[in-house]
XYZ file of C-alpha atoms in Angstrom:
273
model
C -11.637 -9.020 -20.971
C -10.486 -11.078 -17.972
C -7.196 -10.139 -16.371
C -4.743 -11.943 -14.133
C -4.120 -10.095 -10.886
C -1.497 -10.951 -8.273
C -2.482 -9.534 -4.865
C -0.634 -9.790 -1.573
C -2.147 -9.700 1.901
C -5.364 -11.281 0.637
C -6.376 -13.002 3.866
C -8.339 -10.048 5.264
C -9.232 -6.382 4.899
C -8.834 -4.627 1.565
C -6.884 -7.526 0.095
C -9.638 -10.077 0.555
C -12.394 -7.666 -0.462
C -10.637 -6.735 -3.693
C -9.637 -10.324 -4.463
C -13.251 -11.460 -4.211
C -14.537 -8.527 -6.273
C -12.083 -9.442 -9.017
C -13.041 -13.111 -8.882
C -16.754 -12.283 -8.955
C -16.385 -10.531 -12.279
C -14.348 -13.356 -13.817
C -10.737 -12.279 -13.391
C -8.044 -14.768 -12.425
C -6.448 -13.990 -9.065
C -3.196 -15.064 -7.475
C -3.927 -14.459 -3.794
C -1.125 -14.598 -1.256
C -1.347 -14.871 2.510
C 0.778 -16.096 5.390
C -2.094 -18.365 6.446
C -3.626 -20.121 3.441
C -6.643 -21.364 5.392
C -7.936 -17.766 5.341
C -8.431 -18.204 1.583
C -10.350 -21.503 1.753
C -13.722 -19.819 1.217
C -12.518 -18.139 -1.981
C -10.949 -21.370 -3.255
C -14.143 -23.329 -2.583
C -16.249 -20.703 -4.352
C -14.062 -19.800 -7.345
C -12.054 -22.956 -7.971
C -9.488 -22.757 -10.754
C -9.790 -18.982 -11.109
C -7.831 -18.475 -7.890
C -4.287 -19.604 -7.166
C -3.638 -19.365 -3.409
C 0.015 -19.028 -2.448
C 1.523 -18.968 1.015
C 3.897 -16.013 1.141
C 5.814 -13.922 3.635
C 6.584 -10.828 1.557
C 9.669 -10.152 3.698
C 11.362 -13.158 2.028
C 12.826 -11.843 -1.236
C 13.550 -15.280 -2.687
C 10.003 -16.415 -1.900
C 8.625 -13.277 -3.586
C 10.485 -14.060 -6.803
C 9.392 -17.718 -6.610
C 5.741 -16.717 -6.126
C 5.797 -14.432 -9.176
C 7.417 -17.196 -11.214
C 4.786 -19.717 -10.090
C 1.968 -17.290 -10.914
C 3.372 -16.663 -14.398
C 3.793 -20.386 -15.012
C 0.276 -21.153 -13.774
C -1.755 -18.464 -15.554
C 0.645 -17.501 -18.374
C 0.707 -13.779 -17.596
C 0.441 -11.226 -14.812
C -1.517 -8.159 -15.868
C -1.671 -6.427 -12.502
C 0.340 -6.630 -9.295
C -1.366 -5.206 -6.198
C 1.137 -4.797 -3.370
C -1.370 -4.739 -0.527
C 0.424 -6.546 2.317
C 1.321 -4.327 5.249
C 0.461 -3.371 8.799
C 0.526 -0.419 11.181
C 2.988 0.009 14.033
C 1.503 2.215 16.748
C 3.796 4.018 19.159
C 5.985 7.076 19.513
C 9.303 7.175 17.719
C 11.267 7.184 20.977
C 9.434 4.051 22.129
C 10.167 2.107 18.940
C 12.763 -0.657 19.188
C 15.216 -1.456 16.407
C 13.439 -4.737 15.702
C 10.029 -3.055 15.510
C 11.357 -0.385 13.158
C 13.085 -2.890 10.892
C 10.060 -5.205 10.764
C 7.789 -2.295 9.812
C 10.058 -1.303 6.937
C 10.650 -4.915 5.886
C 6.951 -5.578 5.309
C 5.614 -2.211 4.187
C 8.557 -1.131 2.043
C 10.997 -3.931 1.245
C 8.324 -6.585 0.612
C 6.712 -4.213 -1.879
C 10.101 -3.488 -3.459
C 10.991 -7.169 -3.898
C 7.664 -8.021 -5.540
C 7.898 -4.993 -7.826
C 11.366 -6.122 -8.892
C 10.167 -9.691 -9.381
C 7.225 -8.810 -11.629
C 9.046 -6.303 -13.851
C 10.751 -8.879 -16.135
C 7.368 -10.547 -16.692
C 5.676 -7.275 -17.567
C 8.567 -6.057 -19.737
C 8.417 -9.290 -21.739
C 4.648 -8.870 -22.150
C 5.020 -5.212 -23.109
C 2.354 -4.169 -20.628
C 1.382 -4.316 -16.963
C 0.141 -2.316 -14.011
C 1.778 -2.205 -10.585
C -0.547 -0.893 -7.873
C 1.037 -0.003 -4.546
C -1.103 0.323 -1.448
C 0.268 3.469 0.130
C -1.779 5.681 2.461
C -2.774 9.278 2.997
C -0.086 8.891 5.685
C 2.457 8.650 2.888
C 1.761 12.337 2.222
C 0.850 13.722 5.655
C 1.614 12.437 9.145
C 0.040 11.583 12.470
C 1.796 11.269 15.844
C 2.280 7.730 17.218
C 2.493 6.369 13.670
C 5.990 7.615 12.860
C 7.438 4.379 11.469
C 4.295 3.644 9.492
C 4.394 7.188 8.104
C 8.060 6.674 7.179
C 7.355 3.370 5.420
C 4.594 4.886 3.294
C 6.626 8.032 2.491
C 9.298 5.601 1.232
C 6.713 3.759 -0.878
C 5.660 7.081 -2.422
C 9.193 8.027 -3.439
C 10.022 4.573 -4.749
C 6.834 4.280 -6.782
C 6.966 7.737 -8.347
C 10.515 6.990 -9.498
C 9.529 3.523 -10.723
C 6.674 4.995 -12.765
C 9.124 7.194 -14.676
C 11.576 4.328 -15.224
C 9.127 1.765 -16.628
C 6.648 3.890 -18.579
C 8.580 3.200 -21.788
C 8.027 -0.532 -21.339
C 4.254 -0.100 -21.336
C 4.063 -0.557 -17.569
C 1.955 1.746 -15.407
C 2.404 2.383 -11.684
C -0.325 3.650 -9.362
C -0.365 4.539 -5.668
C -3.596 3.978 -3.749
C -3.766 6.396 -0.802
C -6.701 5.606 1.515
C -7.748 7.672 4.477
C -8.986 5.721 7.495
C -11.327 2.784 6.855
C -13.143 0.459 9.229
C -10.895 -2.562 8.651
C -8.932 -4.331 11.385
C -5.810 -2.375 10.369
C -5.849 -0.550 13.718
C -7.017 -3.675 15.565
C -5.915 -7.280 15.157
C -3.527 -6.447 12.309
C -1.673 -3.751 14.250
C 1.510 -3.881 16.294
C 2.114 -1.781 19.415
C 5.265 -0.455 21.045
C 5.743 -0.652 24.813
C 4.307 2.614 26.056
C 6.382 5.254 27.832
C 4.330 7.393 30.253
C 5.975 10.523 28.874
C 3.869 10.077 25.710
C 0.526 9.386 27.415
C -0.802 12.835 26.485
C 0.199 12.366 22.834
C -1.521 8.978 22.751
C -4.636 10.359 24.426
C -4.894 13.170 21.861
C -4.510 10.643 19.047
C -7.219 8.385 20.494
C -9.550 11.337 20.990
C -9.251 12.131 17.303
C -10.527 8.641 16.455
C -13.817 9.096 18.297
C -15.472 10.678 15.262
C -16.811 7.622 13.449
C -17.255 9.640 10.226
C -13.465 9.530 9.869
C -13.578 5.871 8.849
C -14.870 4.869 5.438
C -16.732 1.687 4.543
C -14.192 -0.848 3.158
C -16.689 -2.475 0.787
C -17.269 0.899 -0.900
C -13.675 0.920 -2.218
C -14.088 -1.963 -4.641
C -15.638 0.052 -7.495
C -12.785 2.566 -7.376
C -10.156 -0.189 -7.461
C -11.864 -1.949 -10.377
C -12.000 1.341 -12.288
C -8.302 1.912 -11.580
C -7.464 -1.543 -12.922
C -9.634 -1.118 -16.025
C -8.658 2.387 -17.123
C -6.323 2.656 -20.079
C -4.329 5.540 -18.598
C -4.349 5.050 -14.833
C -3.332 7.904 -12.521
C -0.131 7.787 -10.536
C -2.089 8.573 -7.378
C -5.631 7.758 -6.273
C -7.100 8.737 -2.916
C -9.749 6.504 -1.343
C -12.230 8.205 0.953
C -13.599 11.715 1.311
C -11.153 13.016 3.922
C -7.809 12.336 2.232
C -7.818 15.059 -0.423
C -8.888 18.029 1.766
C -6.403 16.989 4.459
C -3.508 16.723 2.008
C -4.521 19.943 0.227
C -4.564 21.899 3.493
C -1.216 20.430 4.559
C 0.493 21.194 1.250
C -0.854 24.736 1.198
C 0.768 25.205 4.600
C 4.032 23.764 3.330
C 3.990 26.032 0.286
C 3.450 29.073 2.497
C 6.409 28.104 4.677
C 8.629 27.466 1.644
C 7.646 30.870 0.236
C 8.473 32.638 3.478
C 11.970 31.095 3.527
C 12.636 31.200 -0.220
C 14.968 34.217 -0.052
C 17.164 32.387 2.445
C 16.995 29.187 0.393
C 17.915 30.924 -2.890
C 20.838 32.745 -1.299
C 22.204 29.372 -0.186
C 22.686 28.446 -3.869
C 25.725 30.734 -3.928
C 25.398 32.087 -7.484
């Protein structure tokens, strides 16, 4: 049965791939982008099944207006995919206030505003699925991606809480947590701080870790997993994409558990009774 999916950041990368996969199988797609011309090929190919909307997710009023227009146009919104976002590369000390705020505005607040906007629609329907594009870097961290890490950690906490709050309305929430993929996320879509020479060694170590091409998955291979997530009756709260995410997170959390165990006597004593 065809669904209506609202997806942000549909001009390139995962967003465009998933939008086209959904359209190919007959779903109706509300595709948002800052530059609507990037969606012309999908509009020409799929006609009335796609509603292209120009949207800067940082604009809360525009987010609410876009959801309202989508509901009015197609009559329902079955799935919201909060995909819009970008990576800010640079050490934490290098990061300016504006860079930090812009990273959080897009990756966290834009996602928050759209989630808020779609909830009344889904509550009225009695069903819905909100899918948040997080990252493996919402669970573990890498140097020179501190603000990106922070934005995705925030998305994780927000979405896990939201899932508990809206389950009784028939609304599901899922976090997609990809490892690295060969999109332009680290290229044209990325932002860079002004480098401080003190962090050259940290940057060099980070770049050296990217030389293994096996790290990066094939973006087109993600579409089947996303379609399965959308179609399942009881979707998971979290879904990794790629073969490296789970072992990396598992190893990291085992290390955290060991550290917590070693300090548990101190922690328990701090309770005071």
